[in-house]
Short mmCIF file of C-alpha atoms and ligand atoms in Angstrom, two decimals:
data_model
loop_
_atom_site.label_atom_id
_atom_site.label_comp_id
_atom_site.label_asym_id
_atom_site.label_seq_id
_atom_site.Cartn_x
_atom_site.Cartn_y
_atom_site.Cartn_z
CA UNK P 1386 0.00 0.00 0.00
CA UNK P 1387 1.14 3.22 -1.08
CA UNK P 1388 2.03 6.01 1.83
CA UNK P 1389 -1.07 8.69 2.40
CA UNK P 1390 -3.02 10.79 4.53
CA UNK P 1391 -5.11 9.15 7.76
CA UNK P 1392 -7.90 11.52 5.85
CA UNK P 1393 -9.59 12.29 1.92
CA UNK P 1394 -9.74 15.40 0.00
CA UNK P 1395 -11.10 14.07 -2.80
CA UNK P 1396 -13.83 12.16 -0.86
CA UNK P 1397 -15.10 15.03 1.32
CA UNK P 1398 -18.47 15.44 0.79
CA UNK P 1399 -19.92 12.65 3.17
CA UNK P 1400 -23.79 11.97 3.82
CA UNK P 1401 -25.28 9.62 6.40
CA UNK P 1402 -28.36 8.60 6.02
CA UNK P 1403 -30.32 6.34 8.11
CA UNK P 1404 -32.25 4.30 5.61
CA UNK P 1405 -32.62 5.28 1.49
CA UNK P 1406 -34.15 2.53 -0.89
CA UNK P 1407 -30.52 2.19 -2.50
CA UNK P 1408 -26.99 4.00 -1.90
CA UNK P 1409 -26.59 3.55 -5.78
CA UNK P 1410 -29.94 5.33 -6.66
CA UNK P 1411 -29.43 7.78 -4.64
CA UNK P 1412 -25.85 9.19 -6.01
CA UNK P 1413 -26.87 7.72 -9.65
CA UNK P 1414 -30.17 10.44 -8.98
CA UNK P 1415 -27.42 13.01 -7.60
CA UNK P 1416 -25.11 12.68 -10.39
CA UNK P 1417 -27.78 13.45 -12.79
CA UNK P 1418 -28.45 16.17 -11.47
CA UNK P 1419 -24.82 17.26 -11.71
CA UNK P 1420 -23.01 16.54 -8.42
CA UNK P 1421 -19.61 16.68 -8.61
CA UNK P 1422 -17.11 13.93 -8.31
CA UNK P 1423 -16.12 12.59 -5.07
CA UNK P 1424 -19.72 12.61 -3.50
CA UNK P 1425 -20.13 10.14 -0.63
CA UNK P 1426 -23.42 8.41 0.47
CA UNK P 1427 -23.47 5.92 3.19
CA UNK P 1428 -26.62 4.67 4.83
CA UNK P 1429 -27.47 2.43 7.60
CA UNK P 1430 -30.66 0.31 5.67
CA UNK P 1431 -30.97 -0.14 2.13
CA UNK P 1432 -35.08 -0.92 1.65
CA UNK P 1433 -33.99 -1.83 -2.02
CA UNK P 1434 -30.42 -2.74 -2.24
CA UNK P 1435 -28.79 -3.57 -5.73
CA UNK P 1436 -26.32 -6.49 -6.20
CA UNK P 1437 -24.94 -7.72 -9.60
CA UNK P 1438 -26.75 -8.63 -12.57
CA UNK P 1439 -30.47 -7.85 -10.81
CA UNK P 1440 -29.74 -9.48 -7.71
CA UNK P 1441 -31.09 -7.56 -4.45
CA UNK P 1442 -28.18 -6.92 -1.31
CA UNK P 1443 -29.91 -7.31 1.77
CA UNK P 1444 -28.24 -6.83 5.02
CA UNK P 1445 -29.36 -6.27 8.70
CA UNK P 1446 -29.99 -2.52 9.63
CA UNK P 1447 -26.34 -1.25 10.60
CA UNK P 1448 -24.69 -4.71 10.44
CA UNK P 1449 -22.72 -3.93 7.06
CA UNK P 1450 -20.77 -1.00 5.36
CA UNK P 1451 -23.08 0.43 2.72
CA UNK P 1452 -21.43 2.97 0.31
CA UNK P 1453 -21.72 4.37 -2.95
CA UNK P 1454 -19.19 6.72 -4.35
CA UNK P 1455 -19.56 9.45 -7.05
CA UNK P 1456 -16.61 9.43 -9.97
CA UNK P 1457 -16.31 11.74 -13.26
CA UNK P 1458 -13.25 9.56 -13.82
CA UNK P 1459 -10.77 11.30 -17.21
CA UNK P 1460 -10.83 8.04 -18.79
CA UNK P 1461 -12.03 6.45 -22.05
CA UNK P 1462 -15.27 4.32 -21.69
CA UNK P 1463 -13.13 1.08 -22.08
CA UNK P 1464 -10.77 1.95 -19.56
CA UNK P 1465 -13.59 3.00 -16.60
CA UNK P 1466 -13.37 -0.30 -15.05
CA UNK P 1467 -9.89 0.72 -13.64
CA UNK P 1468 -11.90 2.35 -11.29
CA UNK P 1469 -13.53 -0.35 -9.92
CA UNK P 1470 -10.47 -2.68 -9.62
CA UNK P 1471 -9.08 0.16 -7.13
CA UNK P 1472 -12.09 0.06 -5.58
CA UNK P 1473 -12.33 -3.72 -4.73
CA UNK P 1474 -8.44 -3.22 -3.96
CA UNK P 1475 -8.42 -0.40 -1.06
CA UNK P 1476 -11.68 -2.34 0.17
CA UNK P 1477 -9.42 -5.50 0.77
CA UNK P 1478 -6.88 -3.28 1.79
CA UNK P 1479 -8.98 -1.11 4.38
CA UNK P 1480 -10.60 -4.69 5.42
CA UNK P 1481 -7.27 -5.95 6.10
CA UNK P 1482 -5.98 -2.70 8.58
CA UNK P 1483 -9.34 -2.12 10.38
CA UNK P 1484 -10.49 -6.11 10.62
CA UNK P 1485 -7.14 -7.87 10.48
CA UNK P 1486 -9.63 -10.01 7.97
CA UNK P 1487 -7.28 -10.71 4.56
CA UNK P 1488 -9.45 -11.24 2.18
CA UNK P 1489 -9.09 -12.58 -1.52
CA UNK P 1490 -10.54 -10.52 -5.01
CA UNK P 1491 -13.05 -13.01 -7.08
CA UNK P 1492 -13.50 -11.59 -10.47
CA UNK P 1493 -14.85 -9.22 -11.33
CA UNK P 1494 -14.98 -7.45 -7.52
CA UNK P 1495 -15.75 -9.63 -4.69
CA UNK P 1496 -14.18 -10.02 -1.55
CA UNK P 1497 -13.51 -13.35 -0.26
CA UNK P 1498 -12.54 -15.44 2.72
CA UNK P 1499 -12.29 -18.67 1.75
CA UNK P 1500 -15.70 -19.52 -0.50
CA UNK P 1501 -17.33 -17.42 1.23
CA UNK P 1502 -18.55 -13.48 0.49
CA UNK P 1503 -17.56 -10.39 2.51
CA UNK P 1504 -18.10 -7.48 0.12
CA UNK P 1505 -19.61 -7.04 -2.73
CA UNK P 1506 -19.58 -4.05 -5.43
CA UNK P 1507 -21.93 -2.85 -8.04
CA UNK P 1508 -20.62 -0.03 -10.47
CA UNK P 1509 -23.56 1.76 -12.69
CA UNK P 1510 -22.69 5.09 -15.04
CA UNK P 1511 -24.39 8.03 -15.65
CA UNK P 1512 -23.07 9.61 -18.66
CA UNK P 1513 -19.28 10.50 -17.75
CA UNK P 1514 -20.32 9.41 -13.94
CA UNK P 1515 -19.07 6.43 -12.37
CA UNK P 1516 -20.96 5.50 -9.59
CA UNK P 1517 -19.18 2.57 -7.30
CA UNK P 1518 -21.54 1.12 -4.44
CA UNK P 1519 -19.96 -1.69 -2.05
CA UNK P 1520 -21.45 -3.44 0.33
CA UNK P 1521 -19.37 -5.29 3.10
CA UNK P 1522 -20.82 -7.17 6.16
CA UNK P 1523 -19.22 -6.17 8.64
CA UNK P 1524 -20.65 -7.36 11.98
CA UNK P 1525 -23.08 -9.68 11.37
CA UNK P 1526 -24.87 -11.14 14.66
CA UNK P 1527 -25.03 -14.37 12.20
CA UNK P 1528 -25.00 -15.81 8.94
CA UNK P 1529 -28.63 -16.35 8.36
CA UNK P 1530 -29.70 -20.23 7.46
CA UNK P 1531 -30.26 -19.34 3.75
CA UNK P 1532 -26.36 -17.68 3.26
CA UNK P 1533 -25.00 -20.52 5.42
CA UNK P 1534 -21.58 -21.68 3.45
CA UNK P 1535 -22.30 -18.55 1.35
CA UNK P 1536 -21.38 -15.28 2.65
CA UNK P 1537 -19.36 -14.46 5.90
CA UNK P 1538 -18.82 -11.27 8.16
CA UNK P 1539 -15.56 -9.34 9.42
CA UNK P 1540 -16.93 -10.27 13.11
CA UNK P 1541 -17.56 -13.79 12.29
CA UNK P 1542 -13.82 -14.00 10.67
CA UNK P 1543 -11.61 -11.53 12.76
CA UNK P 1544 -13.06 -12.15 16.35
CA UNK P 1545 -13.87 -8.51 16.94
CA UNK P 1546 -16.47 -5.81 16.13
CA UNK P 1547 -14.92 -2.81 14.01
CA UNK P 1548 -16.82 0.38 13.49
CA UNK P 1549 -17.82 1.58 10.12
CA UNK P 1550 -17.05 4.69 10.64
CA UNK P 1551 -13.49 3.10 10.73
CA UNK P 1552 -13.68 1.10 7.96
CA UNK P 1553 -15.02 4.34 5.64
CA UNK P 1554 -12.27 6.59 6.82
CA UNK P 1555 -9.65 4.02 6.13
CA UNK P 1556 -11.54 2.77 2.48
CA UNK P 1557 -11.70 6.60 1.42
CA UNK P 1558 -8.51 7.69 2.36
CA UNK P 1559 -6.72 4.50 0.60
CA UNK P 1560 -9.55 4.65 -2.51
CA UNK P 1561 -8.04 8.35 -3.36
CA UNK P 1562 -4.74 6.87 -3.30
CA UNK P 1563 -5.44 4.19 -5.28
CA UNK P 1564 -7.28 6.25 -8.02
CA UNK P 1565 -4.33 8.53 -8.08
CA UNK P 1566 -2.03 5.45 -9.89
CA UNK P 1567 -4.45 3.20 -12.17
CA UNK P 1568 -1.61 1.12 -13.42
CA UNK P 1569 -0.35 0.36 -9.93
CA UNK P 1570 -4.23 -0.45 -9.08
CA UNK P 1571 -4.45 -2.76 -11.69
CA UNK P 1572 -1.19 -4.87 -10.87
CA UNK P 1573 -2.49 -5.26 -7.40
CA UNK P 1574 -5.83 -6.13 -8.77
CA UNK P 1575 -4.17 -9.10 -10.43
CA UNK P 1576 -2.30 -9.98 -7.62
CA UNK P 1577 -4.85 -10.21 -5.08
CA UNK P 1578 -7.27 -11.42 -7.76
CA UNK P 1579 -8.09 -15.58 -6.43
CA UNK P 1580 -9.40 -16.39 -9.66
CA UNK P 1581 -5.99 -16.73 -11.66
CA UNK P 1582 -5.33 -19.90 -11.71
CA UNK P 1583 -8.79 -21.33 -10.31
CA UNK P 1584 -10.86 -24.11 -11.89
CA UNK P 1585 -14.24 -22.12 -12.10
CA UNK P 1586 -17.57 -22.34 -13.61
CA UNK P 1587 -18.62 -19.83 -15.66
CA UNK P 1588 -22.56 -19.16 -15.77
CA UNK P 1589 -23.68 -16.63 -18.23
CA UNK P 1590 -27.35 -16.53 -20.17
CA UNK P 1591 -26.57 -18.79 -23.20
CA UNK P 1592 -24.13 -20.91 -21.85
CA UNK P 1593 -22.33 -22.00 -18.50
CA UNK P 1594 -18.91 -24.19 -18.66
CA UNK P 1595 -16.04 -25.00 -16.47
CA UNK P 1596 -12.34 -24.37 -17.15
CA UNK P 1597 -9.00 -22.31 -15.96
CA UNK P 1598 -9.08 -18.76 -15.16
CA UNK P 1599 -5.47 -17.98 -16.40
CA UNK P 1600 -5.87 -13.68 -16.39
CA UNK P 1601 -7.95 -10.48 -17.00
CA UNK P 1602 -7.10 -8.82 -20.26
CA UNK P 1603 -6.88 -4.99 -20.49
CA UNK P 1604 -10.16 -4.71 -20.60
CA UNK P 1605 -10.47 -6.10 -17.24
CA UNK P 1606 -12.30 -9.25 -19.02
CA UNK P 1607 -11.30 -12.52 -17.20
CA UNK P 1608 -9.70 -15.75 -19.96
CA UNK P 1609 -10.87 -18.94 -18.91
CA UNK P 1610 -9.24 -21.63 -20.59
CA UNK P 1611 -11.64 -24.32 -21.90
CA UNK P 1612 -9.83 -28.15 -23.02
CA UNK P 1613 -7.67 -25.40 -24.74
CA UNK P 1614 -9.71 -22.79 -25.93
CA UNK P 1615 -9.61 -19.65 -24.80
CA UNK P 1616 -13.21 -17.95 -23.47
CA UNK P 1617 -13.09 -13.83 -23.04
CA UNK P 1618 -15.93 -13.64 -20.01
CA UNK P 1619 -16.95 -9.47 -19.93
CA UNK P 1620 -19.94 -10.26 -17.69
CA UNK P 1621 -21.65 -13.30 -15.77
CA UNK P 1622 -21.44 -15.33 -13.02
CA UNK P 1623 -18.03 -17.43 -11.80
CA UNK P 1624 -18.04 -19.76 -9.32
CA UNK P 1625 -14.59 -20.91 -7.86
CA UNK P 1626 -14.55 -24.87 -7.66
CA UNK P 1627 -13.63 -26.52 -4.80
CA UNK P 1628 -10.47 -28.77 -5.55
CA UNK P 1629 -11.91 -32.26 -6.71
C1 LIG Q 2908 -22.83 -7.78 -5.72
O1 LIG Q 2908 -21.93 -8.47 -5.24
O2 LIG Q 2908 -23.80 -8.28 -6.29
C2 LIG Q 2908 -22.74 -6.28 -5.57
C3 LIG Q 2908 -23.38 -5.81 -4.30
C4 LIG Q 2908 -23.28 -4.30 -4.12
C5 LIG Q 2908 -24.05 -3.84 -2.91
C6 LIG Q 2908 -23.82 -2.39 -2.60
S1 LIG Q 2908 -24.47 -1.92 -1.03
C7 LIG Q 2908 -24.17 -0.24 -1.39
C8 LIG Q 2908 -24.53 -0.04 -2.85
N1 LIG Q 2908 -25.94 0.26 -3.01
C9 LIG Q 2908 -26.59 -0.70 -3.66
O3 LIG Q 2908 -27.82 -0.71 -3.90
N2 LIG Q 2908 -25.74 -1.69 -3.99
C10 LIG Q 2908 -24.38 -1.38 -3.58
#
């Protein structure tokens, strides 16, 4: 991690709320209507929380780190997902100094321990706006029956209750660093990325298969090497296989 400030400049414009139907909305709704870059929204409930590919994120009032940031990144359309890849890597990194929790990137931006999901993170554009929401549990009284195996919590990994307030401070002030050197962010995107060199499934609309993720092209699309062919994967669903 790169040296910087305990605090953000670039991040300074911080609301709270206590419930909104979805941190996402709300700054995709405020960046229409021309708010400048570096807009913060945080709430404690999401009514309507947005995951990937028209999932819903539902977490217990106050139990997870809900945030959605405003960008008007200077980049080309192709090269916007460099945003996001800095984004899933000062979340691991923030995780990791607040928690003590190390967690692994699945492609495209999930945080794992082990198989199981600690953050999540939804990008959605607006024009020349960027707007990156993540969601991280953070201290979960419990895994509920039906995310069992599936998702965990920095509590339920680390031993110890961490504040989000903490965790925000630390994510903001490392994001802006991060965001500052895009190639940098993208070489420790690959590095922390779990899926090189997994045996996963890939599920997308007209087709799902299994092969070897061996890296993310410039485009930040993941190759999956199928009985020798190579598969570009811009969107879907991967699942990392358990050894067999
Ligand atoms: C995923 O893994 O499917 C992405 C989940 C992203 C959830 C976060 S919570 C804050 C922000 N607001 C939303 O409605 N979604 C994102």
């Amino acid at each position: 991690m790169p040296d910087r400030e305990a605090t953000s400049e670039r991040f300074a414009d911080v609301r709270w709320l206590p419930e909104t139907g979805s941190t996402n909305q709300y700054v995709l709704d405020a960046a229409r209507s021309g708010a400048p870059d570096g807009l913060v929204v945080v709430a404690d409930h999401q009514r309507a929380g947005r995951g990937r590919l028209g999932r819903t994120w539902s977490a217990p009032p106050g139990a997870s780190l809900l945030v959605s940031v405003l960008l008007r990144p200077d980049l080309a359309p192709e090269d916007r997902h460099l945003v996001v890849m800095a984004a899933a890597v000062a979340m691991a990194e923030a995780v990791a100094a607040t928690t003590g929790v190390i967690a692994a990137l699945k492609w495209p931006n999930d945080l794992l321990v082990g198989h199981r999901k600690l953050a999540g993170i939804l990008a959605e554009a607006a024009g020349d706006a960027v707007v990156v929401g993540i969601g991280v549990n953070l201290d979960w009284p419990e895994i509920p029956a039906e995310l069992e195996g599936i998702a965990t919590a920095c509590n339920l990994e680390g031993g110890r209750p961490t504040l989000r307030e903490e965790l925000l401070a630390e994510f903001l002030a490392g994001y802006e660093v991060r965001l500052a050197d895009l190639d940098e962010a993208r070489t420790a995107y690959r590095a922390a990325l779990g899926t090189i060199g997994a045996r996963v499934r890939v599920e997308r609309p007209d087709a799902a298969f299994v092969g070897i993720a061996t890296d993310i092209d410039d485009k930040g699309r993941l190759l999956v090497d199928v009985d020798g062919v190579v598969e570009t994967i811009a969107a879907g669903d991967v699942v990392h296989l358990r050894d067999a």
